[in-house]
XYZ file of C-alpha atoms in Angstrom:
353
model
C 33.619 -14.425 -12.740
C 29.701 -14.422 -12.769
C 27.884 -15.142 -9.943
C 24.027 -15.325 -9.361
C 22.052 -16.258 -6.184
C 18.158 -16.803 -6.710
C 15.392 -16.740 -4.405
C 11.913 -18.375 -4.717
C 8.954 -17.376 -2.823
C 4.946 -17.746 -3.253
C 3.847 -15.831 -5.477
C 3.622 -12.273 -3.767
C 0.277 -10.166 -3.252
C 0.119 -6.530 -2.298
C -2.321 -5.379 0.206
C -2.714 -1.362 -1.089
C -2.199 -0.806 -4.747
C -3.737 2.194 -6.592
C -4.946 0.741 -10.209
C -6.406 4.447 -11.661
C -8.879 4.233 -14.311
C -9.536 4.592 -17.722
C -6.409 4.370 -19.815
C -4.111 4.998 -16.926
C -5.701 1.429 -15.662
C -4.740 -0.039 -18.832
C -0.903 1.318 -18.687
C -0.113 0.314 -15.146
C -1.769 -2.919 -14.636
C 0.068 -5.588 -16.266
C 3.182 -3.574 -13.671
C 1.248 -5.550 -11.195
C -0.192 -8.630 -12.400
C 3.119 -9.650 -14.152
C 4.972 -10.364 -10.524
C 1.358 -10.085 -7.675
C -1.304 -12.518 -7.761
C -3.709 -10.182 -5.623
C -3.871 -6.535 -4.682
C -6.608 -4.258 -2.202
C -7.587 -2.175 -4.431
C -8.076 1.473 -3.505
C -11.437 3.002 -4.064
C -9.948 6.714 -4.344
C -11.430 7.480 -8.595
C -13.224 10.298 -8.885
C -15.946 10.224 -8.117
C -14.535 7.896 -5.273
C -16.188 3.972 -5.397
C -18.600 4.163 -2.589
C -21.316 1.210 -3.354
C -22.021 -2.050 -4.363
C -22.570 -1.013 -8.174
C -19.396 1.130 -7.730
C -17.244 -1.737 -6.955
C -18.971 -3.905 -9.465
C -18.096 -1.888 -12.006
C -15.187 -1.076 -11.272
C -13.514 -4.639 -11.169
C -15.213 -5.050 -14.553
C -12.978 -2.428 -15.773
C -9.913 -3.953 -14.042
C -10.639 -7.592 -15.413
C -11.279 -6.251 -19.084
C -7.558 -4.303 -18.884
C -6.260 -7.355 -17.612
C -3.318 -8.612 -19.910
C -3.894 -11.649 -21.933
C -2.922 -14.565 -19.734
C -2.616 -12.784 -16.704
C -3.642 -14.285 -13.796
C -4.730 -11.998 -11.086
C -7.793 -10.956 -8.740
C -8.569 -7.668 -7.804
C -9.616 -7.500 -4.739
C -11.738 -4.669 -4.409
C -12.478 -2.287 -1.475
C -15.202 0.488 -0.728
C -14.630 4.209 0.031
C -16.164 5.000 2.988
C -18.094 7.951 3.385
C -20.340 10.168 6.660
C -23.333 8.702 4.071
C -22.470 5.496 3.719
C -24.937 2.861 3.811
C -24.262 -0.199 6.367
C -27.038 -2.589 4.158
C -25.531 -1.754 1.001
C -21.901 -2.311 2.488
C -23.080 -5.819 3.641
C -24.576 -6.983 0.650
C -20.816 -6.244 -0.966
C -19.204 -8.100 1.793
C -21.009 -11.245 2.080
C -21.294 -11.484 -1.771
C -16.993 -12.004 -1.754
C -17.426 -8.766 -4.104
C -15.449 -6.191 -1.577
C -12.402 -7.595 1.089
C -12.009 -4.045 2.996
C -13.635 -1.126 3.171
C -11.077 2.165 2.899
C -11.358 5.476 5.546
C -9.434 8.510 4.467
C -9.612 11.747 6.846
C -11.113 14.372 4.354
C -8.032 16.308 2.591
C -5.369 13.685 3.505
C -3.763 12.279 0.496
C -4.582 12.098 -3.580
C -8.674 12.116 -4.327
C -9.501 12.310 -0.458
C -11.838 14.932 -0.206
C -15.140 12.714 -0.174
C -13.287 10.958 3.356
C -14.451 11.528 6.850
C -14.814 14.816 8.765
C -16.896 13.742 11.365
C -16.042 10.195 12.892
C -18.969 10.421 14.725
C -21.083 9.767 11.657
C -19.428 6.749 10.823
C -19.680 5.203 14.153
C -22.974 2.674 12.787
C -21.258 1.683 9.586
C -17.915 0.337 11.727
C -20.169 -1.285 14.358
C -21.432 -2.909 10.948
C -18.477 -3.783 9.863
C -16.879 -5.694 13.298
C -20.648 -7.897 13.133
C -19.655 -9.154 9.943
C -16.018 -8.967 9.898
C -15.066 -6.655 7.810
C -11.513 -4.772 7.944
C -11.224 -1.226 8.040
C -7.961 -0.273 6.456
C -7.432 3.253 7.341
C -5.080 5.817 5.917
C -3.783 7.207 9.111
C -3.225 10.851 9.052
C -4.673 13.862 10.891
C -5.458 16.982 8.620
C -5.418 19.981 10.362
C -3.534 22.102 9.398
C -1.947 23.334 12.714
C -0.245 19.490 13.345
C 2.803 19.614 11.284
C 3.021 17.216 8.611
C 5.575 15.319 10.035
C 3.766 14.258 13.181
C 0.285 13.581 11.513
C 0.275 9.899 11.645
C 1.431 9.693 15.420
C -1.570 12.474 16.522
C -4.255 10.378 13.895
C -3.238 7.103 16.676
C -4.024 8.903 19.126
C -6.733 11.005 18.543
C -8.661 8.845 15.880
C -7.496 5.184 15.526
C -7.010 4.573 19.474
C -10.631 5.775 20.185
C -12.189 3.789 17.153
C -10.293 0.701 18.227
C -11.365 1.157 21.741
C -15.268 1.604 21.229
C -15.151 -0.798 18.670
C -13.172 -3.296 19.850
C -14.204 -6.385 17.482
C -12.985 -4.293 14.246
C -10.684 -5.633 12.020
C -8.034 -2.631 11.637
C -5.296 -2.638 8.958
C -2.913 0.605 9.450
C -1.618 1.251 5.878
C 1.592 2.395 4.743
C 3.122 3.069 8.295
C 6.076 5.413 8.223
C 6.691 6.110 11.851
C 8.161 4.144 15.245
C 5.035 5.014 16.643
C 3.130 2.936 14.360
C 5.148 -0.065 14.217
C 5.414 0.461 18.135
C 1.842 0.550 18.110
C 0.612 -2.528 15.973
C 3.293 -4.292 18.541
C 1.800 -3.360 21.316
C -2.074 -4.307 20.057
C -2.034 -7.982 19.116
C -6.001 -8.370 18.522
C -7.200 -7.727 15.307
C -4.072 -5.001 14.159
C -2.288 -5.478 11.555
C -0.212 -3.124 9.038
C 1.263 -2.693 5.880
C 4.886 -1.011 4.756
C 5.721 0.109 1.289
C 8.671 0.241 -0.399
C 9.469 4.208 -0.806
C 9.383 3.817 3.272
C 12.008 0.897 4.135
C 14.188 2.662 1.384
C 14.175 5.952 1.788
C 14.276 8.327 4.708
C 13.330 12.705 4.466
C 16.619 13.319 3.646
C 16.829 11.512 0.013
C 13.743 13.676 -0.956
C 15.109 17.265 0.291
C 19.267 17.133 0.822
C 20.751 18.817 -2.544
C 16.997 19.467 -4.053
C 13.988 18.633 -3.992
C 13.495 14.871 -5.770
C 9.289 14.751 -6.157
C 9.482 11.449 -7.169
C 9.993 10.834 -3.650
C 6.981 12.604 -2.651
C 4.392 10.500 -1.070
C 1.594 10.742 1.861
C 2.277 9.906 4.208
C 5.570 11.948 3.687
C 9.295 10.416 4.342
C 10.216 10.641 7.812
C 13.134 10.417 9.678
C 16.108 7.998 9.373
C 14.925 6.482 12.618
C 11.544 5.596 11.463
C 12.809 4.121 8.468
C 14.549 1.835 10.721
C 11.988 0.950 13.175
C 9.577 0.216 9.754
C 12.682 -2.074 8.756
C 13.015 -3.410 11.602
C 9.107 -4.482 12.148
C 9.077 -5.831 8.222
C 12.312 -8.024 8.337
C 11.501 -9.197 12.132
C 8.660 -12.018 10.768
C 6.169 -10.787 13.002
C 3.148 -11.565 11.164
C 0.943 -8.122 11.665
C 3.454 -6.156 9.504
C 2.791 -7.032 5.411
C 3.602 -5.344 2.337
C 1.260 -3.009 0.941
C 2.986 -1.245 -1.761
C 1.119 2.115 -2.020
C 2.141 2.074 -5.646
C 0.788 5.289 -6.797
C 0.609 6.153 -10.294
C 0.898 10.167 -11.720
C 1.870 10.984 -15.091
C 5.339 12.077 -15.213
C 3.987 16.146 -15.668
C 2.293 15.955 -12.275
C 4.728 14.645 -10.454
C 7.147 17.369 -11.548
C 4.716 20.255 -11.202
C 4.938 23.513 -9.272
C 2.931 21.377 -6.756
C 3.338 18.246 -7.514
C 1.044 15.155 -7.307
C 1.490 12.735 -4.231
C 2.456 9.349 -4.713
C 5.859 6.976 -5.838
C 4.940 4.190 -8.929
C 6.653 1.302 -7.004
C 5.009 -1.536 -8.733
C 7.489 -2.618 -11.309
C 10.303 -2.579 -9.438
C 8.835 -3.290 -5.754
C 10.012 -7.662 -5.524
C 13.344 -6.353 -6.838
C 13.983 -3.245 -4.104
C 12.571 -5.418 -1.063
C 14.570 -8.081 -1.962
C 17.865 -5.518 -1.655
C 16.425 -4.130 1.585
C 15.725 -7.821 3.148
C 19.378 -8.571 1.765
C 21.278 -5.791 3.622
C 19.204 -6.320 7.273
C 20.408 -9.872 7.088
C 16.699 -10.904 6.982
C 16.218 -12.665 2.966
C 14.478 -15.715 4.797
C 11.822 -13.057 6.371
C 11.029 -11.828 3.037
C 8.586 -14.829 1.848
C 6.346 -13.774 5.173
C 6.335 -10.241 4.558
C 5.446 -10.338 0.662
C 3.042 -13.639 0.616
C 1.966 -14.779 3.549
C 1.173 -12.572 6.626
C -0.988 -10.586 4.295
C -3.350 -13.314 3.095
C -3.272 -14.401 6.703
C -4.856 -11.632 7.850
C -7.164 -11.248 5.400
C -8.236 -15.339 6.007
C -7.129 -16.067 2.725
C -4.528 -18.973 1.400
C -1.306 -18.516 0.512
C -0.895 -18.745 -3.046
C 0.265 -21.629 -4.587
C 2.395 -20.331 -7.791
C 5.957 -19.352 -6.979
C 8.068 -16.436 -8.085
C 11.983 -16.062 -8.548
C 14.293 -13.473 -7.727
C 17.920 -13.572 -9.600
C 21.088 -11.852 -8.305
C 23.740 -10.778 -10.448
C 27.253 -9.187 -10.119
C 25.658 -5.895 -12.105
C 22.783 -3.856 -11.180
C 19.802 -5.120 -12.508
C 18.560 -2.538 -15.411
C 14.708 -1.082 -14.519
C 12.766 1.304 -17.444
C 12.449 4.634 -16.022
C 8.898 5.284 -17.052
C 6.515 3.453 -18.938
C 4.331 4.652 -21.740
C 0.747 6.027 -21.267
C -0.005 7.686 -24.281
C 0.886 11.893 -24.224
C 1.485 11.248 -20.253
C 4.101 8.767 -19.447
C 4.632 7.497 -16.052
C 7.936 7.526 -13.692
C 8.919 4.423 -12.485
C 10.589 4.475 -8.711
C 14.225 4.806 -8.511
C 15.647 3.837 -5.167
C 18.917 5.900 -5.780
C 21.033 3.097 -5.029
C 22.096 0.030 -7.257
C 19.822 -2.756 -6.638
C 21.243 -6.420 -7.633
C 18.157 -8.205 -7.420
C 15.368 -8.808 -10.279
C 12.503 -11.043 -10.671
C 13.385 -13.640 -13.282
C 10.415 -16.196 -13.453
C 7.073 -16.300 -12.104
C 5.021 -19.724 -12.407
C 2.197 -17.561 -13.917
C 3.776 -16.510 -17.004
């Protein structure tokens, strides 16, 4: 015999989304606005979006791909830079144009190589940013090359983000996609002002499901799988309702070529299937009443933004639900996530459609 459960929450946002450009923008937004009502927006293009005018036009482009009857807000960040200007930054902030303003280390992930060398240099622009309240979300990885890549994000805490926090105490920090003990240990352990968000790829998946039997680059992402035990302590911190952990999906589109090159783009497209995989993953810790907090409401929180009002629902059936595995972008299509387990769960109404 049949049998469904469903689940209605707000209407989710995500708090780290990667929207691309050009016709890329156009093939993977409606992936996002169809179940999230808001998403950070990263400002990694090339050339990266680094001012006012950047942003402006930028979110222009988004709201012109936007599908017809979508409703959705971009919420647009800046890439910061050793040049950026703390007057220019402002004017974005207090105009409600920008919500966050994005660090990469030089070299650390996709389109990173305009980031920050010298911290140093940035010093004025985050003093900035704690007078007027900005948050810093900050992609937390050390780059040289003599720290294995494994143990990056646990040196970048305490070799960058500790000493930024510390001299600049006032800051508004937002550790994205955490995929370590350390960091979850760590946003515990700092109550002011810390918060951090957890993708999917990383409460699913642990090193193992990327390398045992072959390597799967779909599964490649920075910052890379890690152990099983950080996958646990990232589960444990997303399904535990403590408000500082939110979800950020990281989704990360490549066309399907890139991803399966000799070496091969960095990033997992999460976003069409991300409701229906955290759902499964809230299901099996025993946590499905956390899930709500996690998805809609710690994140807006922290951001001092409402909740939204619009509701989505999730559906369970007695199959696994069916997902496309890619979606068309022209000559380039893209690869959509697959968890490598059957997921039960899929989004069957949002109040927005």
């Amino acid at each position: 015999m049949s049998m469904t459960q469903t689940l209605t929450l707000r209407r989710p946002d995500d708090w780290h989304l990667h929207l691309r450009d050009g016709a890329m923008l156009e093939a993977v937004l409606p992936e996002t606005t169809r179940h999230f009502a808001r998403a950070i927006v990263m400002p990694n293009l090339v050339p990266p979006v680094v001012t006012m005018a950047d942003a402006t036009s930028y979110k222009a482009r988004i709201l012109a791909a936007m599908p017809e009857g979508a409703r959705f807000t971009p919420l647009m960040t800046l890439y910061l830079t050793e040049n950026t200007d703390p007057d220019d930054l402002t004017r974005a902030y207090a105009s409600g144009l920008i919500s966050a303003v994005k660090l990469y280390p030089a070299g650390a992930t996709t389109n990173s190589a305009s980031g920050v060398a010298d911290f140093d240099k940035v010093r004025a622009v985050l003093e900035r940013m704690a007078e007027i309240g900005c948050p810093l979300c900050v992609h937390g990885e050390v780059t040289d090359r003599e720290i294995d890549i494994f143990d990056r994000e646990a040196v970048f805490i305490d070799r960058v983000l500790d000493p930024i926090r510390k001299s600049t105490p006032e800051l508004k920090v937002v550790m994205e996609h955490i995929t370590t003990k350390n960091g979850a240990d760590y946003v515990k352990a700092n109550a002011e002002r810390l918060g951090a968000t957890i993708t999917v790829q990383h409460l699913m998946l642990d090193r193992n499901d990327m390398l045992v039997g072959g390597m799967r680059p779909h599964y490649y992402c920075l910052p890379i799988l890690k152990r099983r035990e950080h996958r646990e302590a990232l589960l444990a911190a997303a399904t535990s309702g403590d408000a500082r952990f939110f979800l950020g999906t990281d989704s990360a589109p490549h066309p399907s070529h890139a991803k399966e090159a000799e070496c091969c783009a960095a990033g997992c497209f999460t976003a069409p299937v991300a409701l229906a995989c955290l759902a499964h993953s809230f299901e099996e810790a025993g946590a499905l009443d956390k899930l709500e907090g996690f998805t809609s409401l710690h994140g807006p929180a922290f951001y001092g933004l409402p909740a939204n009002e619009e509701t989505i629902t999730l559906t369970k059936s007695d199959t696994p639900a069916h997902f496309p595995k890619q979606i068309p972008n022209g000559d380039d299509p893209i690869t959509v996530f697959d968890p490598g387990t059957p997921v039960f769960w899929a989004v069957s109404n949002s109040s927005s459609l």
